């Protein structure tokens, strides 16, 4: 049995948190490969070490004094080392990093040092072998893992009795430069390691006991999700319910390894299991997630269905202006293009002009729209579920401006006015929880 255990920043923010981590790792001999983040926020007003590292890099690039921030960074690590009573000293490492910083090293290298240094502390504290992520995680030019990483991980972690620590978030390019994934990328490292070593479970330890069925700021008593499939999670995280880095699901899904989201502060909670499949007979809908800030371009054109290439020409307008789209629900003579309003960025007049050039009959823009996704594999082949959803919204007196059922048939998205966002989520939740 092998479990890859990734600990996020809040789980490693202080010596006290690290003690909890040790208890968790010691409690199960299967927890043999540990992937730590950099120390995160110890309290609400605190700053993540990664943010301090980006800041110190910026200061150095602007030739401003780095001393105050640099000292703060060293103090974070030294404080943890001394409170844990570890017999180790990172001054050589600090010196080397500072030297590189002054010489003008890039920001990815700087940001990666949070995980690199913390990995050393975690390895010393857990009596584990430290593996430099630059030696095993290869990052391709698109910022994603390079396939050569898998063999390298297997080669450097051959022993199935020892503990290993592989810092999260960074690796190196195929030409050997240190590089990072996008923010929150330690989740991705854990997923790649789990895939490479054929782990039985990928445990992702954070500061919440998994996912809730909906945003607790809208429904205070939102139910906890016990099981969710990879596909359902994708549909939900896409709408902004992310606890886990979006890209972490892919390496895991390939091998069907379950991901268990756990709470370092409440290790007895079972958390949420993210799995390939789940029994949806008792819980058809797994979650409801919404996001505000969309604009919908509603386009009408008679005989659109007969016109070859019309859809492409519509999307061309957005592509040429560098705007990606979210959804494109269509009818026989209508099509809507849904985009995030922030992406329009002063290009509204140009979009309208270019769309009007397509000789359309009617063009309307609905702004300040909220999209709400109701997700669950149980909706597949269930009669009346959509009716229940629309009835819930009708009874709450909410006008539905757009409907889109994702092709996975596990997701119905409705567009409502932003002012109805909270009310709509509450109504849907009450119907399906
Ligand atoms: N420390 C990095 C960040 O703050 C990566 C991570 O925590 O996963 O984004």
Coordinates of C-alpha atoms and ligand atoms in Angstrom, one line a residue:
X1 CA 0.0 0.0 0.0
X2 CA 1.4 3.4 -1.0
X3 CA -0.1 6.8 -0.3
X4 CA 1.3 10.0 -1.7
X5 CA 0.6 12.8 0.8
X6 CA 0.6 16.4 -0.2
X7 CA 0.5 19.1 2.5
X8 CA -0.6 22.6 1.5
X9 CA 0.8 25.8 2.8
X10 CA -1.5 26.3 5.8
X11 CA -0.6 22.7 7.0
X12 CA 3.1 23.8 7.1
X13 CA 2.8 27.4 8.2
X14 CA 4.2 26.9 11.7
X15 CA 6.1 24.4 13.8
X16 CA 2.8 23.5 15.5
X17 CA 1.3 22.6 12.1
X18 CA 4.3 20.6 11.2
X19 CA 3.8 18.5 14.4
X20 CA 0.3 17.7 13.2
X21 CA 1.8 16.7 9.8
X22 CA 4.2 14.4 11.6
X23 CA 1.4 12.7 13.6
X24 CA -0.5 12.2 10.4
X25 CA 2.5 10.7 8.5
X26 CA 3.5 8.5 11.5
X27 CA 0.0 7.2 11.9
X28 CA 0.1 5.3 8.6
X29 CA 3.1 3.5 7.2
X30 CA 1.6 3.7 3.7
X31 CA 2.2 7.5 3.8
X32 CA 5.7 7.2 2.4
X33 CA 6.0 10.0 -0.2
X34 CA 5.4 13.4 1.1
X35 CA 5.0 16.5 -1.1
X36 CA 5.1 19.7 0.8
X37 CA 4.2 23.3 -0.2
X38 CA 6.0 26.3 1.1
X39 CA 4.9 27.7 4.5
X40 CA 1.6 29.4 3.9
X41 CA -0.4 31.8 6.1
X42 CA -0.1 31.2 9.8
X43 CA -3.1 33.4 10.3
X44 CA -5.4 35.6 8.2
X45 CA -3.1 38.7 8.0
X46 CA 0.0 36.6 7.5
X47 CA 1.8 36.4 4.1
X48 CA 2.6 33.2 2.3
X49 CA 6.3 32.6 1.9
X50 CA 5.8 32.2 -1.9
X51 CA 4.3 35.7 -2.0
X52 CA 7.3 37.0 -0.1
X53 CA 9.6 35.4 -2.6
X54 CA 7.9 36.9 -5.5
X55 CA 8.0 40.3 -3.7
X56 CA 11.7 40.1 -2.9
X57 CA 12.4 39.2 -6.5
X58 CA 10.4 42.2 -7.7
X59 CA 12.3 44.5 -5.3
X60 CA 15.6 43.2 -6.5
X61 CA 14.6 43.6 -10.1
X62 CA 13.7 47.3 -9.4
X63 CA 17.0 47.7 -7.6
X64 CA 15.3 48.4 -4.3
X65 CA 16.3 47.2 -0.9
X66 CA 15.6 43.6 -0.3
X67 CA 16.8 43.4 3.3
X68 CA 13.5 43.7 5.1
X69 CA 11.6 41.1 3.1
X70 CA 14.6 38.8 2.8
X71 CA 15.0 38.8 6.6
X72 CA 11.3 38.0 7.0
X73 CA 11.7 35.0 4.7
X74 CA 14.7 33.7 6.6
X75 CA 13.0 34.3 9.9
X76 CA 10.0 32.2 8.8
X77 CA 12.2 29.2 8.1
X78 CA 14.6 29.7 11.0
X79 CA 11.7 30.1 13.4
X80 CA 10.2 26.7 12.4
X81 CA 13.6 25.0 12.6
X82 CA 14.3 26.3 16.1
X83 CA 10.8 25.6 17.4
X84 CA 10.9 22.1 16.2
X85 CA 14.4 21.7 17.8
X86 CA 15.9 20.5 14.5
X87 CA 19.6 20.2 14.3
X88 CA 20.0 21.9 10.9
X89 CA 21.1 25.2 9.5
X90 CA 20.0 26.6 6.2
X91 CA 22.4 29.6 6.1
X92 CA 24.5 28.1 3.2
X93 CA 21.3 27.7 1.2
X94 CA 20.1 31.3 2.1
X95 CA 23.4 32.7 1.0
X96 CA 23.3 30.9 -2.3
X97 CA 19.8 32.1 -3.0
X98 CA 20.5 35.6 -2.1
X99 CA 23.5 35.7 -4.3
X100 CA 21.5 34.4 -7.2
X101 CA 18.8 36.9 -6.5
X102 CA 21.3 39.8 -6.7
X103 CA 22.7 38.3 -9.9
X104 CA 19.3 38.6 -11.4
X105 CA 17.9 35.0 -11.4
X106 CA 14.4 34.7 -12.7
X107 CA 11.2 34.8 -10.6
X108 CA 10.4 31.1 -11.1
X109 CA 13.6 30.1 -9.5
X110 CA 13.0 32.5 -6.6
X111 CA 9.4 31.3 -6.1
X112 CA 10.5 27.7 -6.1
X113 CA 12.8 28.2 -3.1
X114 CA 9.9 28.2 -0.7
X115 CA 9.2 24.6 -1.5
X116 CA 12.9 23.7 -1.9
X117 CA 13.8 25.0 1.6
X118 CA 10.6 23.8 3.3
X119 CA 11.2 20.3 1.8
X120 CA 14.5 20.1 3.6
X121 CA 12.9 21.0 6.9
X122 CA 10.1 18.5 6.4
X123 CA 12.5 15.8 5.3
X124 CA 14.7 16.4 8.4
X125 CA 11.7 16.4 10.7
X126 CA 10.1 13.3 9.3
X127 CA 13.4 11.5 8.9
X128 CA 12.9 11.1 5.1
X129 CA 15.1 11.2 2.1
X130 CA 15.0 14.6 0.4
X131 CA 14.7 14.6 -3.4
X132 CA 15.2 17.8 -5.3
X133 CA 12.1 18.2 -7.4
X134 CA 14.4 19.7 -10.2
X135 CA 15.8 16.2 -10.6
X136 CA 12.5 14.4 -11.1
X137 CA 9.8 16.8 -12.2
X138 CA 10.4 18.0 -15.7
X139 CA 8.3 20.9 -16.9
X140 CA 7.6 21.3 -20.6
X141 CA 7.4 24.6 -22.5
X142 CA 3.6 24.7 -22.1
X143 CA 4.1 24.8 -18.3
X144 CA 2.8 21.2 -17.8
X145 CA 4.6 18.1 -16.7
X146 CA 6.9 16.5 -19.3
X147 CA 6.4 12.8 -19.7
X148 CA 10.0 12.1 -18.8
X149 CA 9.2 13.0 -15.2
X150 CA 7.5 9.6 -14.6
X151 CA 10.6 7.5 -15.2
X152 CA 12.8 9.9 -13.2
X153 CA 10.5 9.7 -10.2
X154 CA 10.5 5.9 -10.4
X155 CA 14.3 5.8 -10.6
X156 CA 14.8 8.1 -7.7
X157 CA 12.2 6.6 -5.4
X158 CA 12.9 2.9 -5.9
X159 CA 12.7 1.8 -2.3
X160 CA 9.3 0.8 -1.1
X161 CA 10.1 1.0 2.6
X162 CA 11.8 4.4 2.9
X163 CA 10.1 7.8 3.2
X164 CA 10.8 10.4 0.6
X165 CA 10.1 14.1 0.5
X166 CA 9.7 15.7 -3.0
X167 CA 8.9 19.4 -2.7
X168 CA 5.9 20.6 -4.7
X169 CA 5.3 23.3 -7.2
X170 CA 8.6 23.3 -9.1
X171 CA 10.8 21.1 -11.3
X172 CA 13.1 21.9 -14.1
X173 CA 12.8 22.4 -17.9
X174 CA 14.2 19.9 -20.2
X175 CA 17.3 22.1 -20.5
X176 CA 17.8 22.1 -16.8
X177 CA 16.5 25.5 -15.6
X178 CA 14.4 25.5 -12.5
X179 CA 10.8 26.2 -13.4
X180 CA 7.4 26.2 -11.6
X181 CA 3.9 25.2 -12.3
X182 CA 1.2 27.8 -12.0
X183 CA 0.2 29.0 -8.5
X184 CA -1.0 26.2 -6.2
X185 CA 1.0 23.8 -8.3
X186 CA 2.1 21.5 -5.5
X187 CA -1.2 19.7 -6.1
X188 CA 0.0 18.9 -9.6
X189 CA 3.4 17.6 -8.3
X190 CA 1.6 15.2 -5.9
X191 CA -0.6 14.0 -8.8
X192 CA 2.4 13.3 -11.0
X193 CA 4.2 11.5 -8.3
X194 CA 1.1 9.4 -7.5
X195 CA 0.8 8.4 -11.1
X196 CA 4.5 7.6 -11.5
X197 CA 4.5 5.4 -8.4
X198 CA 1.1 3.8 -9.0
X199 CA -0.1 5.0 -5.6
X200 CA -3.2 3.5 -4.0
X201 CA -4.4 6.9 -2.8
X202 CA -3.3 10.5 -3.3
X203 CA -4.0 12.3 -0.1
X204 CA -4.2 16.0 -0.4
X205 CA -4.1 17.6 3.1
X206 CA -5.3 21.1 3.5
X207 CA -7.3 23.2 5.9
X208 CA -10.9 22.1 5.0
X209 CA -12.4 18.6 5.3
X210 CA -13.1 18.3 1.6
X211 CA -15.8 19.9 -0.6
X212 CA -19.2 21.2 0.3
X213 CA -22.2 20.8 -2.0
X214 CA -22.3 24.6 -2.5
X215 CA -20.7 27.8 -1.3
X216 CA -21.2 28.0 2.5
X217 CA -21.3 31.8 2.2
X218 CA -24.6 31.4 0.4
X219 CA -25.9 28.3 2.1
X220 CA -24.4 28.2 5.6
X221 CA -25.5 24.6 6.3
X222 CA -24.2 23.2 2.9
X223 CA -23.7 19.5 3.1
X224 CA -20.3 17.8 2.9
X225 CA -19.5 15.8 -0.2
X226 CA -18.3 12.3 0.6
X227 CA -17.7 11.1 -2.9
X228 CA -17.4 12.9 -6.2
X229 CA -16.1 11.7 -9.6
X230 CA -13.2 13.3 -11.5
X231 CA -15.7 14.5 -14.1
X232 CA -18.1 16.0 -11.7
X233 CA -15.3 17.8 -10.0
X234 CA -14.0 19.2 -13.3
X235 CA -17.5 20.5 -14.0
X236 CA -17.7 22.2 -10.6
X237 CA -14.1 23.5 -10.3
X238 CA -14.6 25.1 -13.7
X239 CA -17.3 27.2 -12.1
X240 CA -15.0 28.4 -9.3
X241 CA -15.4 25.8 -6.6
X242 CA -11.7 24.9 -6.6
X243 CA -9.9 23.5 -3.6
X244 CA -7.6 21.5 -5.8
X245 CA -5.5 22.8 -8.7
X246 CA -7.4 22.2 -11.9
X247 CA -4.6 20.3 -13.5
X248 CA -4.1 17.9 -10.7
X249 CA -7.0 15.7 -11.8
X250 CA -5.5 14.7 -15.1
X251 CA -2.5 12.5 -14.1
X252 CA -4.6 10.9 -11.4
X253 CA -7.6 10.2 -13.7
X254 CA -5.3 8.4 -16.1
X255 CA -4.6 5.7 -13.6
X256 CA -7.9 5.8 -11.7
X257 CA -6.2 6.7 -8.4
X258 CA -8.6 8.1 -5.8
X259 CA -7.8 11.6 -4.4
X260 CA -8.7 12.1 -0.8
X261 CA -9.0 15.7 0.4
X262 CA -8.2 15.8 4.1
X263 CA -8.0 18.4 6.9
X264 CA -4.7 18.6 8.7
X265 CA -6.5 20.3 11.6
X266 CA -9.1 17.6 11.8
X267 CA -7.4 14.4 10.7
X268 CA -10.2 12.2 12.0
X269 CA -12.5 13.6 9.3
X270 CA -12.7 11.3 6.3
X271 CA -12.7 14.2 3.9
X272 CA -13.9 14.0 0.3
X273 CA -13.0 11.1 -2.0
X274 CA -12.5 12.0 -5.7
X275 CA -13.0 8.8 -7.6
X276 CA -13.5 7.4 -11.1
X277 CA -17.1 6.4 -10.4
X278 CA -19.6 6.6 -7.6
X279 CA -23.0 5.2 -6.8
X280 CA -25.3 8.0 -7.5
X281 CA -28.6 6.3 -6.6
X282 CA -29.0 8.2 -3.3
X283 CA -27.2 11.5 -4.3
X284 CA -28.0 12.4 -7.9
X285 CA -26.7 15.9 -7.7
X286 CA -23.3 16.3 -6.1
X287 CA -22.8 20.1 -6.2
X288 CA -24.0 23.5 -7.3
X289 CA -21.5 26.1 -8.2
X290 CA -21.9 29.5 -9.6
X291 CA -19.9 32.5 -10.8
X292 CA -20.8 36.0 -11.6
X293 CA -19.4 38.3 -14.3
X294 CA -20.4 36.9 -17.6
X295 CA -21.6 38.5 -20.8
X296 CA -23.8 36.7 -23.3
X297 CA -23.9 37.6 -27.0
X298 CA -27.2 36.5 -28.3
X299 CA -27.2 36.1 -32.1
X300 CA -30.2 35.4 -34.3
X301 CA -30.1 34.6 -38.0
X302 CA -32.7 32.9 -40.0
X303 CA -31.7 29.6 -41.5
X304 CA -28.5 29.6 -39.5
X305 CA -28.6 25.8 -39.4
X306 CA -28.2 25.7 -43.2
X307 CA -25.3 28.1 -43.4
X308 CA -22.0 26.2 -43.6
X309 CA -19.3 27.8 -41.4
X310 CA -21.5 30.3 -39.5
X311 CA -20.5 29.0 -36.1
X312 CA -16.8 29.2 -37.1
X313 CA -17.2 32.7 -38.3
X314 CA -18.9 33.8 -35.0
X315 CA -16.1 32.2 -33.0
X316 CA -13.5 33.8 -35.3
X317 CA -14.6 37.2 -34.2
X318 CA -13.7 36.3 -30.6
X319 CA -10.5 34.5 -31.5
X320 CA -9.2 37.4 -33.5
X321 CA -9.7 39.7 -30.5
X322 CA -8.0 37.2 -28.3
X323 CA -11.1 36.4 -26.2
X324 CA -11.8 32.8 -25.2
X325 CA -15.4 31.7 -24.8
X326 CA -17.0 29.6 -22.0
X327 CA -20.2 28.2 -23.6
X328 CA -22.0 28.3 -26.9
X329 CA -25.6 27.2 -26.5
X330 CA -27.5 27.2 -29.7
X331 CA -31.0 26.8 -31.2
X332 CA -32.0 26.4 -34.9
X333 CA -31.8 30.1 -35.8
X334 CA -29.9 31.3 -32.7
X335 CA -26.6 31.0 -31.0
X336 CA -25.2 32.6 -27.9
X337 CA -21.6 33.0 -27.0
X338 CA -20.9 33.3 -23.3
X339 CA -17.7 35.0 -22.3
X340 CA -16.2 36.3 -19.0
X341 CA -16.8 40.0 -18.9
X342 CA -13.3 40.7 -17.7
X343 CA -12.0 39.3 -21.0
X344 CA -13.9 41.8 -23.1
X345 CA -11.6 44.5 -21.8
X346 CA -12.6 47.5 -23.8
X347 CA -13.2 45.5 -27.0
X348 CA -17.1 45.5 -26.9
X349 CA -17.5 47.9 -29.8
X350 CA -15.2 45.9 -31.9
X351 CA -17.0 42.7 -31.1
X352 CA -20.4 44.2 -32.0
X353 CA -19.0 45.6 -35.2
X354 CA -17.4 42.3 -36.3
X355 CA -20.5 40.3 -35.4
X356 CA -22.8 42.6 -37.3
X357 CA -20.6 42.1 -40.3
X358 CA -21.9 38.5 -40.4
X359 CA -25.2 39.8 -41.7
X360 CA -27.2 38.6 -38.7
X361 CA -30.8 39.5 -38.0
X362 CA -30.6 40.3 -34.3
X363 CA -27.8 40.9 -31.9
X364 CA -28.2 41.4 -28.2
X365 CA -25.8 41.5 -25.3
X366 CA -26.9 40.4 -21.8
X367 CA -24.5 41.7 -19.3
X368 CA -24.0 41.1 -15.5
X369 CA -25.0 37.5 -15.9
X370 CA -24.3 34.8 -13.4
X371 CA -23.8 31.2 -14.5
X372 CA -24.9 28.4 -12.1
X373 CA -23.8 24.8 -12.7
X374 CA -25.8 22.0 -11.2
X375 CA -23.7 18.9 -11.4
X376 CA -24.2 15.2 -10.8
X377 CA -23.7 12.0 -12.7
X378 CA -27.1 11.0 -11.4
X379 CA -28.8 13.4 -13.8
X380 CA -27.8 11.2 -16.7
X381 CA -30.9 9.3 -17.8
X382 CA -33.1 10.6 -15.0
X383 CA -36.4 11.8 -16.1
X384 CA -37.7 15.0 -14.5
X385 CA -34.5 16.2 -12.9
X386 CA -34.2 19.2 -15.2
X387 CA -37.9 20.0 -14.6
X388 CA -37.3 20.0 -10.9
X389 CA -34.4 22.4 -11.4
X390 CA -36.4 24.9 -13.5
X391 CA -39.4 24.6 -11.2
X392 CA -37.2 25.5 -8.2
X393 CA -36.1 28.6 -10.0
X394 CA -39.6 29.5 -11.2
X395 CA -41.0 29.2 -7.6
X396 CA -38.2 31.5 -6.4
X397 CA -39.4 33.9 -9.1
X398 CA -36.1 33.8 -11.0
X399 CA -35.9 34.5 -14.7
X400 CA -33.7 32.1 -16.5
X401 CA -31.9 33.9 -19.3
X402 CA -29.9 30.9 -20.7
X403 CA -29.8 27.2 -20.4
X404 CA -27.0 24.9 -21.4
X405 CA -26.6 21.2 -20.7
X406 CA -23.0 20.2 -20.9
X407 CA -22.2 17.3 -23.3
X408 CA -21.2 15.1 -20.4
X409 CA -24.9 15.1 -19.5
X410 CA -23.8 15.6 -15.9
X411 CA -24.2 19.3 -15.8
X412 CA -27.0 21.8 -16.4
X413 CA -25.9 25.4 -16.5
X414 CA -28.4 28.2 -16.2
X415 CA -27.7 31.8 -16.7
X416 CA -29.5 34.2 -14.4
X417 CA -29.0 37.9 -13.7
X418 CA -26.3 38.6 -11.1
X419 CA -28.9 40.0 -8.7
X420 CA -30.5 36.6 -8.6
X421 CA -27.3 34.6 -8.1
X422 CA -27.5 33.8 -4.4
X423 CA -31.3 33.3 -4.5
X424 CA -30.9 30.9 -7.4
X425 CA -28.2 28.8 -5.7
X426 CA -30.3 28.6 -2.5
X427 CA -33.3 27.5 -4.5
X428 CA -31.4 24.8 -6.4
X429 CA -29.6 23.6 -3.3
X430 CA -32.8 23.3 -1.3
X431 CA -34.3 21.2 -4.1
X432 CA -31.5 18.7 -4.4
X433 CA -29.6 18.6 -1.1
Ligands
LIG1 N1 3.5 27.7 -2.8 C1 3.0 27.7 -4.1 C2 1.9 28.8 -4.1 O1 1.7 29.5 -3.2 C3 2.5 26.4 -4.6 C4 1.5 25.7 -3.7 O2 1.3 26.0 -2.6 O3 1.0 24.7 -4.2 O4 1.2 28.9 -5.2

